[in-house]
Short mmCIF file of C-alpha atoms in Angstrom, two decimals:
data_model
loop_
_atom_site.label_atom_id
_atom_site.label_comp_id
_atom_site.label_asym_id
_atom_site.label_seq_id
_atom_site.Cartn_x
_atom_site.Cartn_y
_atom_site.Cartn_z
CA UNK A 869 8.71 8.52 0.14
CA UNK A 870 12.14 8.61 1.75
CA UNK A 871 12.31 4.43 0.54
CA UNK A 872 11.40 5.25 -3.17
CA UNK A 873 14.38 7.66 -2.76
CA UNK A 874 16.87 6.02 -1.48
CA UNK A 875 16.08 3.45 -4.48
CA UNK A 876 16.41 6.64 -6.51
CA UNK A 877 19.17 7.59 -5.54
CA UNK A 878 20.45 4.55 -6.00
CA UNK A 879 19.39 4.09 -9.41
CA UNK A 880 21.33 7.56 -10.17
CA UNK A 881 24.58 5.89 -9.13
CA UNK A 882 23.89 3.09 -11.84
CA UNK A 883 23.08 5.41 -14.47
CA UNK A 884 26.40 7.36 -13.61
CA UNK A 885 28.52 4.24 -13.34
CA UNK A 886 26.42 3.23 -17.09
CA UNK A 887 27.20 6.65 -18.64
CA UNK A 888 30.43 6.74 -18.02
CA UNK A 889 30.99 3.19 -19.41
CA UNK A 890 29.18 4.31 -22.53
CA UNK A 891 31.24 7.44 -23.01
CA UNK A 892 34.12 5.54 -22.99
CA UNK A 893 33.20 3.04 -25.25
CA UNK A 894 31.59 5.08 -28.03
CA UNK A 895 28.19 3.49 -27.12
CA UNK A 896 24.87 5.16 -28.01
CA UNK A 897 22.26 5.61 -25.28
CA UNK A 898 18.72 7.68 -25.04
CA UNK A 899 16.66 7.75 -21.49
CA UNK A 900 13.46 7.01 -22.76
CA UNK A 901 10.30 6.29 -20.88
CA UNK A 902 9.68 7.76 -16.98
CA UNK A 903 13.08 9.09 -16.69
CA UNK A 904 12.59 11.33 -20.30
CA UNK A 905 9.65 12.74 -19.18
CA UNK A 906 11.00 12.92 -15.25
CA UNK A 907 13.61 15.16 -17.54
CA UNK A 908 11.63 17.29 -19.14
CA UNK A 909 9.16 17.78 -16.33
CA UNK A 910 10.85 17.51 -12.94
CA UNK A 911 14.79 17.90 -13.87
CA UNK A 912 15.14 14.53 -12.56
CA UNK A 913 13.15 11.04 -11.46
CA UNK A 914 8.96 11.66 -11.55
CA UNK A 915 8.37 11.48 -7.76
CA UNK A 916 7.17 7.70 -7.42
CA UNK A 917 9.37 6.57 -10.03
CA UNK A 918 11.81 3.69 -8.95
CA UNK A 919 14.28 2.70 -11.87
CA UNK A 920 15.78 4.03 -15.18
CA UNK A 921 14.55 3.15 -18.83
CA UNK A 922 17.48 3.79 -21.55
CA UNK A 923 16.79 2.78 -25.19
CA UNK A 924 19.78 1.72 -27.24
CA UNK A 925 20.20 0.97 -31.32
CA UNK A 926 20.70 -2.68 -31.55
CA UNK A 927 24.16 -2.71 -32.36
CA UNK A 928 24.93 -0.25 -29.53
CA UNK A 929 22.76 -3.40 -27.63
CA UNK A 930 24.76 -5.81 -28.82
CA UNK A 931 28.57 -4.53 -28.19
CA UNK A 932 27.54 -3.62 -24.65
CA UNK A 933 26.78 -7.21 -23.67
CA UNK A 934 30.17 -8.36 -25.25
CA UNK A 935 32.08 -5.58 -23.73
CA UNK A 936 30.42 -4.81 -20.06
CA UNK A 937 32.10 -8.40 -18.14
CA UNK A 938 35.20 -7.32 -19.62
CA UNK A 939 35.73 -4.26 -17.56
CA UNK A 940 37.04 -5.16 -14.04
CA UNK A 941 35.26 -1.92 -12.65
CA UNK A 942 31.61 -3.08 -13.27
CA UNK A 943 31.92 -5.93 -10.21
CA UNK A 944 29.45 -4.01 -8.45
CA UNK A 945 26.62 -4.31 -10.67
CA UNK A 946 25.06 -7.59 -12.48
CA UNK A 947 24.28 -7.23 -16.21
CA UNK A 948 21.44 -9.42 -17.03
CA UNK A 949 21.30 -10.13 -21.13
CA UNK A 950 19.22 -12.70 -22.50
CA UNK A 951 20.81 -16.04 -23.84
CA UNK A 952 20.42 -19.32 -23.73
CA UNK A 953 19.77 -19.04 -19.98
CA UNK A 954 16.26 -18.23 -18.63
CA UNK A 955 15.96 -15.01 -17.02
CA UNK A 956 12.70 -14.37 -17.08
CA UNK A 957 13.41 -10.54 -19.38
CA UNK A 958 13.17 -9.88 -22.64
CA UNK A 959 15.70 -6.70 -22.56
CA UNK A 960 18.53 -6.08 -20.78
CA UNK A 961 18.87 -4.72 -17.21
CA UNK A 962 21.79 -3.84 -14.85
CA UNK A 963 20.89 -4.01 -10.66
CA UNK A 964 23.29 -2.85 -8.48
CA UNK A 965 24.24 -5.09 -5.99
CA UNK A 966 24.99 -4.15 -2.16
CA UNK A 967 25.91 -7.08 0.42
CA UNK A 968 24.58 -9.59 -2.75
CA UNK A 969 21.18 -8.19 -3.06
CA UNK A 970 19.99 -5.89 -6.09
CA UNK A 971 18.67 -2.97 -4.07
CA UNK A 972 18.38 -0.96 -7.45
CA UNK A 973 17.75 -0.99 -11.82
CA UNK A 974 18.60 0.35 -15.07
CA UNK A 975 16.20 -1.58 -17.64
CA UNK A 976 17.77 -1.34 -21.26
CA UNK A 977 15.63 -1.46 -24.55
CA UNK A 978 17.06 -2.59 -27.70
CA UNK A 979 15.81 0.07 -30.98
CA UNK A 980 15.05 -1.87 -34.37
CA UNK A 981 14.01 -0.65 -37.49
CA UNK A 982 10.31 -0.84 -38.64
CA UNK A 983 9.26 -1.80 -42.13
CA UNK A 984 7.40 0.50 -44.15
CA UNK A 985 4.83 -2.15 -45.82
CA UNK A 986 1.78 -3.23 -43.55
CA UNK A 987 2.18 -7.13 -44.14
CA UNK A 988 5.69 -6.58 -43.47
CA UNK A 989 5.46 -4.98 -39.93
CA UNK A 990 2.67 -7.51 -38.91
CA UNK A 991 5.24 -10.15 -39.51
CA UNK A 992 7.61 -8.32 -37.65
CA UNK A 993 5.17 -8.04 -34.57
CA UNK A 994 4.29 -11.79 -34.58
CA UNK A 995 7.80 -12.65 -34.16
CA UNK A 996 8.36 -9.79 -31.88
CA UNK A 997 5.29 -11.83 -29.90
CA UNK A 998 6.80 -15.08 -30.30
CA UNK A 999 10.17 -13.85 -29.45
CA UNK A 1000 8.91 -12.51 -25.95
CA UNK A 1001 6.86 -15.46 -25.02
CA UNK A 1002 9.25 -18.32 -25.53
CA UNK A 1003 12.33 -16.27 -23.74
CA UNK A 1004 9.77 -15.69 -20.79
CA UNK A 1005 7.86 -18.94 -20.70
CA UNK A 1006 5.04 -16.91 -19.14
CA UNK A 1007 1.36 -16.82 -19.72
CA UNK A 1008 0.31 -13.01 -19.95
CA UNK A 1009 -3.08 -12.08 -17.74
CA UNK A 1010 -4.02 -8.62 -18.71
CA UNK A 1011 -4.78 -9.48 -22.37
CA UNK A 1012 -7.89 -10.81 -22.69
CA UNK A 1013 -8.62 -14.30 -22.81
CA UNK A 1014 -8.11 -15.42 -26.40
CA UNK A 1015 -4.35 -14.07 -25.81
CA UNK A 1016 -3.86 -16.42 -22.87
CA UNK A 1017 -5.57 -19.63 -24.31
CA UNK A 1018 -3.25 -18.79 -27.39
CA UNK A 1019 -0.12 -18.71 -25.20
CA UNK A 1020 -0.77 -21.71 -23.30
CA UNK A 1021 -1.68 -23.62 -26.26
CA UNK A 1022 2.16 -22.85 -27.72
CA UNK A 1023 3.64 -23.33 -24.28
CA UNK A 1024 2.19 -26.48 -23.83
CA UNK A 1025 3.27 -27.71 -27.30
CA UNK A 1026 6.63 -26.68 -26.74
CA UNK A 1027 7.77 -27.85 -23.24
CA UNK A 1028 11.30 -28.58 -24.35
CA UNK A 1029 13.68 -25.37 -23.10
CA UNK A 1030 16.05 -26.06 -25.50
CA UNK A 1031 13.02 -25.87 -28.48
CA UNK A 1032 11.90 -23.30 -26.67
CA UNK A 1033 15.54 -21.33 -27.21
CA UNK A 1034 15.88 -21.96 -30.59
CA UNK A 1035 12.50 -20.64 -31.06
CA UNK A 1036 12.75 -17.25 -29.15
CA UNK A 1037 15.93 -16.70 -30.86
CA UNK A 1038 15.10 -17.48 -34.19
CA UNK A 1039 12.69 -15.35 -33.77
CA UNK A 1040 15.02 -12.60 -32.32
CA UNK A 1041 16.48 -12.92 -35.25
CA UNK A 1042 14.09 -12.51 -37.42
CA UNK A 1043 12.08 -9.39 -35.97
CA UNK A 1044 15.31 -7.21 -35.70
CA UNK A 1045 16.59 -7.75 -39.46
CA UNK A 1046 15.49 -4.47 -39.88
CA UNK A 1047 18.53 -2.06 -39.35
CA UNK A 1048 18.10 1.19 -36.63
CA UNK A 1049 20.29 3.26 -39.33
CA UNK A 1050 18.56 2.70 -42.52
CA UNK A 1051 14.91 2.56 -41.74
CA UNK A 1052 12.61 5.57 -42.27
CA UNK A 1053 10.88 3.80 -38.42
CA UNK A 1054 12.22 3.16 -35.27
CA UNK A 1055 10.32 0.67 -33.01
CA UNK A 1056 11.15 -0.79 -29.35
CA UNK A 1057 10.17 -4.48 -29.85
CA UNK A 1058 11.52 -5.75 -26.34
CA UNK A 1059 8.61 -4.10 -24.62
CA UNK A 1060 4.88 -4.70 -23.78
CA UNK A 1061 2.39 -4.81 -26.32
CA UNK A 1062 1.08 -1.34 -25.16
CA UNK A 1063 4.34 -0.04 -27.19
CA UNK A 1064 5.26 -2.83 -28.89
CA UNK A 1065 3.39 -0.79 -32.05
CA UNK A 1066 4.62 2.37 -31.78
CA UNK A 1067 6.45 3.52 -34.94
CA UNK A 1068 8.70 6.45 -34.29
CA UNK A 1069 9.79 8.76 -37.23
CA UNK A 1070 14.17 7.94 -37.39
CA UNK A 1071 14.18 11.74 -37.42
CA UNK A 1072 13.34 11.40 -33.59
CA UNK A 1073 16.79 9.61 -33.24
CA UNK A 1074 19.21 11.17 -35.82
CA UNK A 1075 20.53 12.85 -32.98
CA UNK A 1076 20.89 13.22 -28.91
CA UNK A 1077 20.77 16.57 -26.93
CA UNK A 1078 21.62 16.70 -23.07
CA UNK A 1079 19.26 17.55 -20.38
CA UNK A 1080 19.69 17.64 -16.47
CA UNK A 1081 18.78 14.57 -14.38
CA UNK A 1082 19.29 15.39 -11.22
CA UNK A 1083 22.88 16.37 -10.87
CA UNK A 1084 23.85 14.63 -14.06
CA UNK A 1085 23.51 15.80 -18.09
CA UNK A 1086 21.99 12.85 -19.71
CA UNK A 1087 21.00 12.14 -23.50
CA UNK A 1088 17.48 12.19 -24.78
CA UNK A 1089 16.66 11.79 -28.41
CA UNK A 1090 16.90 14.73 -30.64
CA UNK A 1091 12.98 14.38 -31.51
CA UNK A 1092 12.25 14.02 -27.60
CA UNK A 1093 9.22 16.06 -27.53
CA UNK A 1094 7.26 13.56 -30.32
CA UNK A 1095 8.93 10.51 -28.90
CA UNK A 1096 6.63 11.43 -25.69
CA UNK A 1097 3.49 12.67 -27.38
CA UNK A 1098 3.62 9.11 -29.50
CA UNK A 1099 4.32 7.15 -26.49
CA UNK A 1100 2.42 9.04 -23.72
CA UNK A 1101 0.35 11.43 -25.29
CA UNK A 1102 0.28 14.90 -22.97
CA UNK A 1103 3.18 13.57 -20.89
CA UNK A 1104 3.22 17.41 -19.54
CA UNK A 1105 0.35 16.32 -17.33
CA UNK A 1106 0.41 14.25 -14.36
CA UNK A 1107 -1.44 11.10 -14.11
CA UNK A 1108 -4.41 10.41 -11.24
CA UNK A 1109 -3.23 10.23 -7.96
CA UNK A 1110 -4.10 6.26 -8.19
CA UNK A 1111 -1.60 5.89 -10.56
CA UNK A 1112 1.30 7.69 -8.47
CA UNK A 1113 3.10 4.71 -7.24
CA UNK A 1114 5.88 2.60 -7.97
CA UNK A 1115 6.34 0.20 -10.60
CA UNK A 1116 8.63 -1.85 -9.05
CA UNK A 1117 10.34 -2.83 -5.91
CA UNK A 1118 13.73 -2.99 -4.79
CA UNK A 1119 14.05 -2.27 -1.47
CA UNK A 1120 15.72 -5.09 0.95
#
């Protein structure tokens, strides 16, 4: 366990270095995932955890990858945004980087309104879908077969990266017309398709209050305690011992 805390610990310093940066930039951030219920539950990181998951509104999403290369300070840490160039993510992330390795992460998920009408929201999961499967260029395997013959039947059609681009971001586009701050639903369409439905109440995110993190005070959303039960269910109980472990690694 010492390892997965030295990664810890090393994630805190990014999520410092990221709040800070934030605060002085009038940029809105929530930890959401592992780290809001590591806040709730433990005061700090579950104990196999092993990076940080922040939501942001869209906009919020958007400034910070014009503004964070701009700031002389952030040399230390390498802000991954998708573009044009393949990186393999379909949100953002910041590693920080010791002796040119990433020995640590702070995963970033764009918030998007969610339309009210059934038809409409399907729509907006198809090109949520299509979004995340151009910009990875990636056949999924845990989704049942039909998913993956799908998948490679587009990818195989569309070889071209530069087809492939205009594809993913047309359809970037299109699934996030829906504005954070005038939509009665908030959904996180940069994510797997375990959560990729979710439909949070905007009540949930009208507002932030401050919780400790370890030795930090860090935002959650206003609505934190039915952000969790819609994502996790009882996130007040701990998960089998077989699913204890890490998520991710790190470590050099």
């Amino acid at each position: 366990m010492s390892e997965i805390r030295d990664v810890q610990l090393n994630c805190l310093e990014i999520l410092r270095h990221f709040k800070k940066f934030c605060d002085e930039n009038d940029l809105i951030f929530y930890l959401c995932g592992g780290c809001c219920i590591g806040s709730i539950r433990h005061m700090g990181f579950i104990p196999w955890d092993d990076d940080i998951d922040v939501f942001m509104p869209r906009d919020d999403y958007i400034k910070l990858s014009y503004l964070w290369n701009k700031k002389p300070n952030n040399k230390n840490y390498l802000f991954s945004y998708p573009s044009e160039k393949f990186s393999g993510r379909i949100f953002s992330n910041i590693s920080l980087l010791k002796k040119n390795n990433a020995i640590a992460c702070l995963d970033i998920f764009p918030l998007d309104g969610c339309p009210r009408n059934f038809i409409s929201r399907e729509i907006q999961i198809f090109w949520a879908l299509l979004y995340s499967l151009f910009l990875v260029q990636k056949i999924p395997e845990n989704h049942g077969n039909f998913i993956k013959f799908v998948c490679k039947f587009l990818l195989d059609i569309v070889r071209n990266k530069y087809a492939r681009y205009k594809i993913w971001s047309f359809s970037e586009k299109r699934m996030s017309k829906y504005k954070f701050y005038k939509s009665k639903y908030i959904t996180e369409l940069c994510a797997g398709p375990k959560y990729i439905r979710n439909k949070y109440p905007s009540i949930i995110f009208v507002g932030r209050v401050y919780k400790k993190f370890e030795n930090l005070e860090v935002p959650l959303p206003l609505g934190y305690d039915r952000y969790l039960r819609i994502a996790f269910g009882n996130y007040m109980e701990l998960p089998e011992k077989s699913q204890r472990i890490p998520q991710h690694i790190y470590i050099v």
